[in-house]
Tab-separated table of C-alpha atoms in Angstrom:
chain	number	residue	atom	x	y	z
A	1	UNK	CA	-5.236	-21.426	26.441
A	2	UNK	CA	-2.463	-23.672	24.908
A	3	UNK	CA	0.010	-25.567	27.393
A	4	UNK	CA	2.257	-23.108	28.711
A	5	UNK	CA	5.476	-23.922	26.615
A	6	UNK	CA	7.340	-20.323	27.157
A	7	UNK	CA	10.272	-20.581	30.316
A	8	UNK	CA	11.132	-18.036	31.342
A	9	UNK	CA	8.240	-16.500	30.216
A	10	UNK	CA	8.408	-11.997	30.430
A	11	UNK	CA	7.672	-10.858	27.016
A	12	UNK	CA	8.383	-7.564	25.714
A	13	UNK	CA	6.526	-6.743	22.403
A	14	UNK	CA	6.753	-3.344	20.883
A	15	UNK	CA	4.372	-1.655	19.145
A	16	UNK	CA	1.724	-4.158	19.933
A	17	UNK	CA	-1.380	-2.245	19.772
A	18	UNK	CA	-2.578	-3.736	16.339
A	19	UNK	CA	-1.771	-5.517	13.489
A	20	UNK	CA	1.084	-8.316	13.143
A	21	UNK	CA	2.540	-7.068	16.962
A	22	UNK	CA	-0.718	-7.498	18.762
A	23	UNK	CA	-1.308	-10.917	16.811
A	24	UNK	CA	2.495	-11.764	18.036
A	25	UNK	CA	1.839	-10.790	21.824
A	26	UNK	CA	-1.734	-12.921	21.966
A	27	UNK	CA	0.215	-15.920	21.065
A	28	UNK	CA	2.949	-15.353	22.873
A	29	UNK	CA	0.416	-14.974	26.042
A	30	UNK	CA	-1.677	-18.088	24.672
A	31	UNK	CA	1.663	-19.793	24.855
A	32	UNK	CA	2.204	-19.376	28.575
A	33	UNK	CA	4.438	-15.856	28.147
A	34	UNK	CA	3.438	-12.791	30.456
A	35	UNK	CA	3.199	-10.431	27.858
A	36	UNK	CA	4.112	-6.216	28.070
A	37	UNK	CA	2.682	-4.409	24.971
A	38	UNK	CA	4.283	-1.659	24.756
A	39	UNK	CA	2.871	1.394	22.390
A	40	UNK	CA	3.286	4.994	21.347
A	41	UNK	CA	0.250	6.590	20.859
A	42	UNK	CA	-2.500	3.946	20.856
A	43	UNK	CA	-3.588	3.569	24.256
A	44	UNK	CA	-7.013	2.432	23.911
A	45	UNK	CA	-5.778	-0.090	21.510
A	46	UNK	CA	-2.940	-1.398	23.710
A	47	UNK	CA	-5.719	-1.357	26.726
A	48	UNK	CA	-7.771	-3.551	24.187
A	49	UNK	CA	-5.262	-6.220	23.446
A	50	UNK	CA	-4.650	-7.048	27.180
A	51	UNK	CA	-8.439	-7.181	27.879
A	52	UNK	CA	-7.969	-9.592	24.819
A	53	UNK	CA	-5.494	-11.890	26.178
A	54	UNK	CA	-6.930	-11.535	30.060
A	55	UNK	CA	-10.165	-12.716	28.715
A	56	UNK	CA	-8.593	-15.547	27.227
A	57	UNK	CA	-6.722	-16.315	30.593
A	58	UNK	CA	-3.630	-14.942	29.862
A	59	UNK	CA	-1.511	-11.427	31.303
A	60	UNK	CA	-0.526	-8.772	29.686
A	61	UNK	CA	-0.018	-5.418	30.790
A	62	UNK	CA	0.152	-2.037	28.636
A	63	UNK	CA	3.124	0.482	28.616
A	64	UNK	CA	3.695	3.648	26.578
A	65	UNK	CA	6.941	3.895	24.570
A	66	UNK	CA	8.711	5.762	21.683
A	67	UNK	CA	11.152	3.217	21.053
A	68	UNK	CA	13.670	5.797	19.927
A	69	UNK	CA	14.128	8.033	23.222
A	70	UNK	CA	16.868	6.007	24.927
A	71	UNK	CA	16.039	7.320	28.255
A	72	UNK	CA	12.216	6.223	27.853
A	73	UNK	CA	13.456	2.231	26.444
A	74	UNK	CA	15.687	1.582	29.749
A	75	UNK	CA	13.067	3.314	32.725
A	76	UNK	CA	10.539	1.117	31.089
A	77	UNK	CA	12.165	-2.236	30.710
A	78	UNK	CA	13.361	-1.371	34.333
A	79	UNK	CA	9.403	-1.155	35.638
A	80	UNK	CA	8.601	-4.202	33.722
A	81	UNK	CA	11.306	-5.975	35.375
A	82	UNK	CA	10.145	-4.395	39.049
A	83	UNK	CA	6.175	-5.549	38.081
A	84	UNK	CA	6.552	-8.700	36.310
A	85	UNK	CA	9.948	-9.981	36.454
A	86	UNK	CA	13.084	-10.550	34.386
A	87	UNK	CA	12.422	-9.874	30.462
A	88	UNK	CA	13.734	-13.200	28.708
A	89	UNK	CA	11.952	-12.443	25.576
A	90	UNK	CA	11.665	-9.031	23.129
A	91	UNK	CA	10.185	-8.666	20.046
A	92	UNK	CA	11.175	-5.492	17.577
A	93	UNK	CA	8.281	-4.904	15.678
A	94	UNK	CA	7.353	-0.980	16.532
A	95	UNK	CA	7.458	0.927	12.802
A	96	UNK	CA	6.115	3.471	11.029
A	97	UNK	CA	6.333	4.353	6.640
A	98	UNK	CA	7.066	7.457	5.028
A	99	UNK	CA	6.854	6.966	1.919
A	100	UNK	CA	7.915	9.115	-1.054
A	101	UNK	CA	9.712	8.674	-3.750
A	102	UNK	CA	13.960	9.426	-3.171
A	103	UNK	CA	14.370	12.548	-4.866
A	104	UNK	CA	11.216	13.986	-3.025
A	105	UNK	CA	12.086	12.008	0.607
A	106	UNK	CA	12.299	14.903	3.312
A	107	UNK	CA	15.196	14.231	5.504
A	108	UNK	CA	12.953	13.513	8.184
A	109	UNK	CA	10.820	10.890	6.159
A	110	UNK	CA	14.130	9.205	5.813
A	111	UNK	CA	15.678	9.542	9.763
A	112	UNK	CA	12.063	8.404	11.375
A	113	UNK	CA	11.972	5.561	9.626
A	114	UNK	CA	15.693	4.327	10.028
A	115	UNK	CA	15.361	5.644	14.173
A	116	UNK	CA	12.455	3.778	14.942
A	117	UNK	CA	13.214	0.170	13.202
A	118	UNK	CA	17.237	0.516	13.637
A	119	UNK	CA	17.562	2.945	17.078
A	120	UNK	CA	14.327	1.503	18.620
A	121	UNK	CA	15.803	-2.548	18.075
A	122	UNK	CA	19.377	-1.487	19.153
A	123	UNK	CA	17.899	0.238	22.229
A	124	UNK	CA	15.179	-2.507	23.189
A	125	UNK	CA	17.611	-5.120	22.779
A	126	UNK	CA	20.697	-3.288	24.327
A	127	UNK	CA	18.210	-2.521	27.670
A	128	UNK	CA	17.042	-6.060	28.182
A	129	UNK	CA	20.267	-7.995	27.110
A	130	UNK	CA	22.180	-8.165	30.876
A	131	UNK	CA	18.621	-9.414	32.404
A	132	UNK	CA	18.730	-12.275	29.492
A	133	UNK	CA	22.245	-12.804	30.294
A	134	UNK	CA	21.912	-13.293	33.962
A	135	UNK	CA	18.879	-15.838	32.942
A	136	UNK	CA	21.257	-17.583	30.372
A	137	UNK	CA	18.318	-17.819	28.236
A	138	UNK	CA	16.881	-15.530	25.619
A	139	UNK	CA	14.834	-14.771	22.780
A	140	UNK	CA	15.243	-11.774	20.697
A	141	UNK	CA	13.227	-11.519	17.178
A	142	UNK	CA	13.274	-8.450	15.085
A	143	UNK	CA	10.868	-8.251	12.611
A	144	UNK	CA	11.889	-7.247	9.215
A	145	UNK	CA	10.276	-7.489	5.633
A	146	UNK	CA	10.763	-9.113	2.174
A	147	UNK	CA	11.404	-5.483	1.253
A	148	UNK	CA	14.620	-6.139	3.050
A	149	UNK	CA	15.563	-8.796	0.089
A	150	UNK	CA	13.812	-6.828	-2.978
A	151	UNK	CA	13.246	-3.688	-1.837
A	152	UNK	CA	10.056	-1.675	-2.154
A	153	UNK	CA	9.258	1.495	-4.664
A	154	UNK	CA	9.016	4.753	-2.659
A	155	UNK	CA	10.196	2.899	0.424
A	156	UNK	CA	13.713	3.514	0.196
A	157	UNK	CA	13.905	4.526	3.542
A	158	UNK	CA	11.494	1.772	4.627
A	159	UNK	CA	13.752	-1.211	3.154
A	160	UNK	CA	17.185	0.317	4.362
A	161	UNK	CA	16.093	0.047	7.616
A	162	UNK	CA	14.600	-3.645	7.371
A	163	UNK	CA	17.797	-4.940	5.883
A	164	UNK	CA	19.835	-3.707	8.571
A	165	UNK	CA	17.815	-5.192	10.715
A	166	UNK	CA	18.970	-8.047	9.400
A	167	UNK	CA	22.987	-7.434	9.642
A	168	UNK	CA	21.717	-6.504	13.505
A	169	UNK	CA	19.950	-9.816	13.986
A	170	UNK	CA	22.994	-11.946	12.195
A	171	UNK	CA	26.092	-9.812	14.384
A	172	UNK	CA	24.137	-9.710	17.623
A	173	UNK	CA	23.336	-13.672	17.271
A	174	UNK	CA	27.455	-14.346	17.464
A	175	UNK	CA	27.843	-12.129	20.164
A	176	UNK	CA	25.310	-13.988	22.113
A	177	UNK	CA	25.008	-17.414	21.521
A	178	UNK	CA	27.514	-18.180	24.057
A	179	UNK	CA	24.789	-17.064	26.866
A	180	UNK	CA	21.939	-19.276	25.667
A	181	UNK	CA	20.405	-16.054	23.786
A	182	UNK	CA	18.903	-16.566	20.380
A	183	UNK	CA	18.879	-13.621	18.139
A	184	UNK	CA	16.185	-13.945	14.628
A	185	UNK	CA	14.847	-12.115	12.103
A	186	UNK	CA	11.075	-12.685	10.409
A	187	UNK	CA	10.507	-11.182	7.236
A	188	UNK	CA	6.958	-10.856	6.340
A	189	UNK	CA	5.639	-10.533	2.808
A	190	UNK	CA	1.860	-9.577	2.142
A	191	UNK	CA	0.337	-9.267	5.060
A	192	UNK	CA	-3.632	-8.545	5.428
A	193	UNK	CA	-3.339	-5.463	7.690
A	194	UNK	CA	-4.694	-1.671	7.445
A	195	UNK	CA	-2.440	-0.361	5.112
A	196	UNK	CA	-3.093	-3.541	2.324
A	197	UNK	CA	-7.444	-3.090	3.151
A	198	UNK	CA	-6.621	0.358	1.568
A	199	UNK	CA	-5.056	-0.940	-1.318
A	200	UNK	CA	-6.842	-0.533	-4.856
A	201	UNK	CA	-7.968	-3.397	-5.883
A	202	UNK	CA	-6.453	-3.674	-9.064
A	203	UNK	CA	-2.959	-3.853	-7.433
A	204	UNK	CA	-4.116	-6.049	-4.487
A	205	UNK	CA	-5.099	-8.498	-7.884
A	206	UNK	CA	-1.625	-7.819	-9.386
A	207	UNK	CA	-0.143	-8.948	-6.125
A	208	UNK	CA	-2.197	-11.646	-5.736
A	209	UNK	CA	-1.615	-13.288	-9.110
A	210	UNK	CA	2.807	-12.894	-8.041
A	211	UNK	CA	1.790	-15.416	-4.499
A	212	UNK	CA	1.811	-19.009	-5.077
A	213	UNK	CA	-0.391	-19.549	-1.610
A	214	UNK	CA	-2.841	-17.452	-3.645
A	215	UNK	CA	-4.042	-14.748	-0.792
A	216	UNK	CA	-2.024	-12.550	1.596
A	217	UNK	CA	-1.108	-14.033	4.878
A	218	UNK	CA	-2.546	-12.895	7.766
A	219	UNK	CA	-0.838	-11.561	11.211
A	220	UNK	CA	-1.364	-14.698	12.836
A	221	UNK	CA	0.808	-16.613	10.204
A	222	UNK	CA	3.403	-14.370	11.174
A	223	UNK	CA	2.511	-14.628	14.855
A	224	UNK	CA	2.622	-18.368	14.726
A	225	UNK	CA	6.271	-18.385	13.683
A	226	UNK	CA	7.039	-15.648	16.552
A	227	UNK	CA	5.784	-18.401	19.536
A	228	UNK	CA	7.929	-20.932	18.175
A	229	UNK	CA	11.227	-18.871	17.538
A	230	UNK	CA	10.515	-17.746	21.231
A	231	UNK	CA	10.091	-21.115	22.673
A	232	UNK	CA	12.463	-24.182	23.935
A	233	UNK	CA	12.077	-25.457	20.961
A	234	UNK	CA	13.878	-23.145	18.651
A	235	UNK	CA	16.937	-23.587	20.693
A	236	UNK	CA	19.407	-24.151	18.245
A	237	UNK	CA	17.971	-21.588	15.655
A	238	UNK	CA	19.930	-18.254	15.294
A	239	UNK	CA	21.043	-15.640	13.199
A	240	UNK	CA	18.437	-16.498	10.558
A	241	UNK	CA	15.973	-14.649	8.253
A	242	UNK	CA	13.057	-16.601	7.777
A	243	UNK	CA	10.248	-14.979	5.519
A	244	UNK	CA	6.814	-15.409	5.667
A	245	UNK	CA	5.227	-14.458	2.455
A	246	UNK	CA	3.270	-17.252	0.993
A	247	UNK	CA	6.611	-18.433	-1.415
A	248	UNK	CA	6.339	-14.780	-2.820
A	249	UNK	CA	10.094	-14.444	-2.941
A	250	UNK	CA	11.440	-17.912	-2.941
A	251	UNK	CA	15.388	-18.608	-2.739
């Protein structure tokens, strides 16, 4: 374990089961942070990551969440505040894609995606915001995508809701500031998870060749720049967008 650098230090990372989330809540919990992981349907995959970061000395502690049920989002940030204490740090990363193409894209395709990123970060951060308040001190980081800048073929849906993440992060992080709350935005670019190990090769090469870091980054690049956003440090960052994409979309 690092030295504990996270004060206060109840973390709330959603869909953190796999991927860039669970990579985010191990290093906020190697960083001192108590960590909840909260998931939807992944339970043995939440139940993993804490036996991850317990084994490494850390806590963490598993709940289940659908980020867009507004009922769901407040009882459970109220029993993480009754177990482990005030919440003074959330991440928004819970997701999901449906891709098609526009003039195929079923209504639903289109509302899931736009509920889970948009709802599920207005709720999360709406239901921990008076705890962080009381605290006067906060971290809130919503994780968005490049798509969010150049958008993404057949992902309409997909980089709507990532931009407005954005507007969310920038509008929230004036209303705030005041209370000692930061409010930030990460915007990934290629990141080796399971959807990019099913890519076919010859567009993983296509890809690669556009990436001046020459390879994909990993969820622990992104994870890296979670800890420090969330820690004394970044105290007088706020309101940003800060990608992490190997200088894929530079400018």
């Amino acid at each position: 374990m690092t030295t504990p650098n996270l004060v206060p230090n109840i973390a709330i990372v959603t869909g953190a089961s796999r991927g860039i989330g669970r990579a985010i809540a191990v290093a906020l919990a190697a960083s001192g942070a108590h960590v909840a992981i909260t998931y939807r349907e992944q339970a043995e995959m939440a139940a993993d990551a804490v036996r991850e970061i317990e084994s490494a000395g850390g806590g963490a502690a598993a709940y289940q969440l659908d980020v867009r049920d507004a009922r769901r989002v407040k009882e459970v940030v109220e029993t993480i505040g009754k177990e482990l204490g005030p919440v003074s740090i959330l991440v928004n990363n819970a997701g999901l894609v449906r891709d098609n193409y526009l003039r195929f894209m079923a209504m639903e395709e289109w509302s899931d995606v736009l509920e889970t990123h948009l709802n599920g970060a207005f709720l999360c951060s709406k239901a921990v915001l008076a705890g962080m308040q009381r605290l006067r001190w906060g971290r809130i980081i919503n994780i968005s995508s490049d798509a969010a800048f150049v958008g993404d073929v057949r992902r309409a849906n997909y980089s709507t809701a990532k931009a407005g993440l954005l507007g969310f992060t920038r509008a929230l992080a004036r209303e705030v500031a005041p209370q000692g709350i930061t409010v930030n935005a990460i915007c990934p670019g290629m990141i080796e998870t399971e959807m990019t190990a099913e890519m076919e090769d010859a567009r993983r090469q296509g890809l690669l060749r556009g990436i001046p870091a020459g390879r994909f980054g990993t969820p622990e690049d992104v994870a890296a720049l979670a800890a420090f956003l969330a820690s004394p440090a970044a105290a007088y960052i706020t309101g940003q967008a800060i990608s992490v994409d190997g200088g894929l979309h530079m400018g």
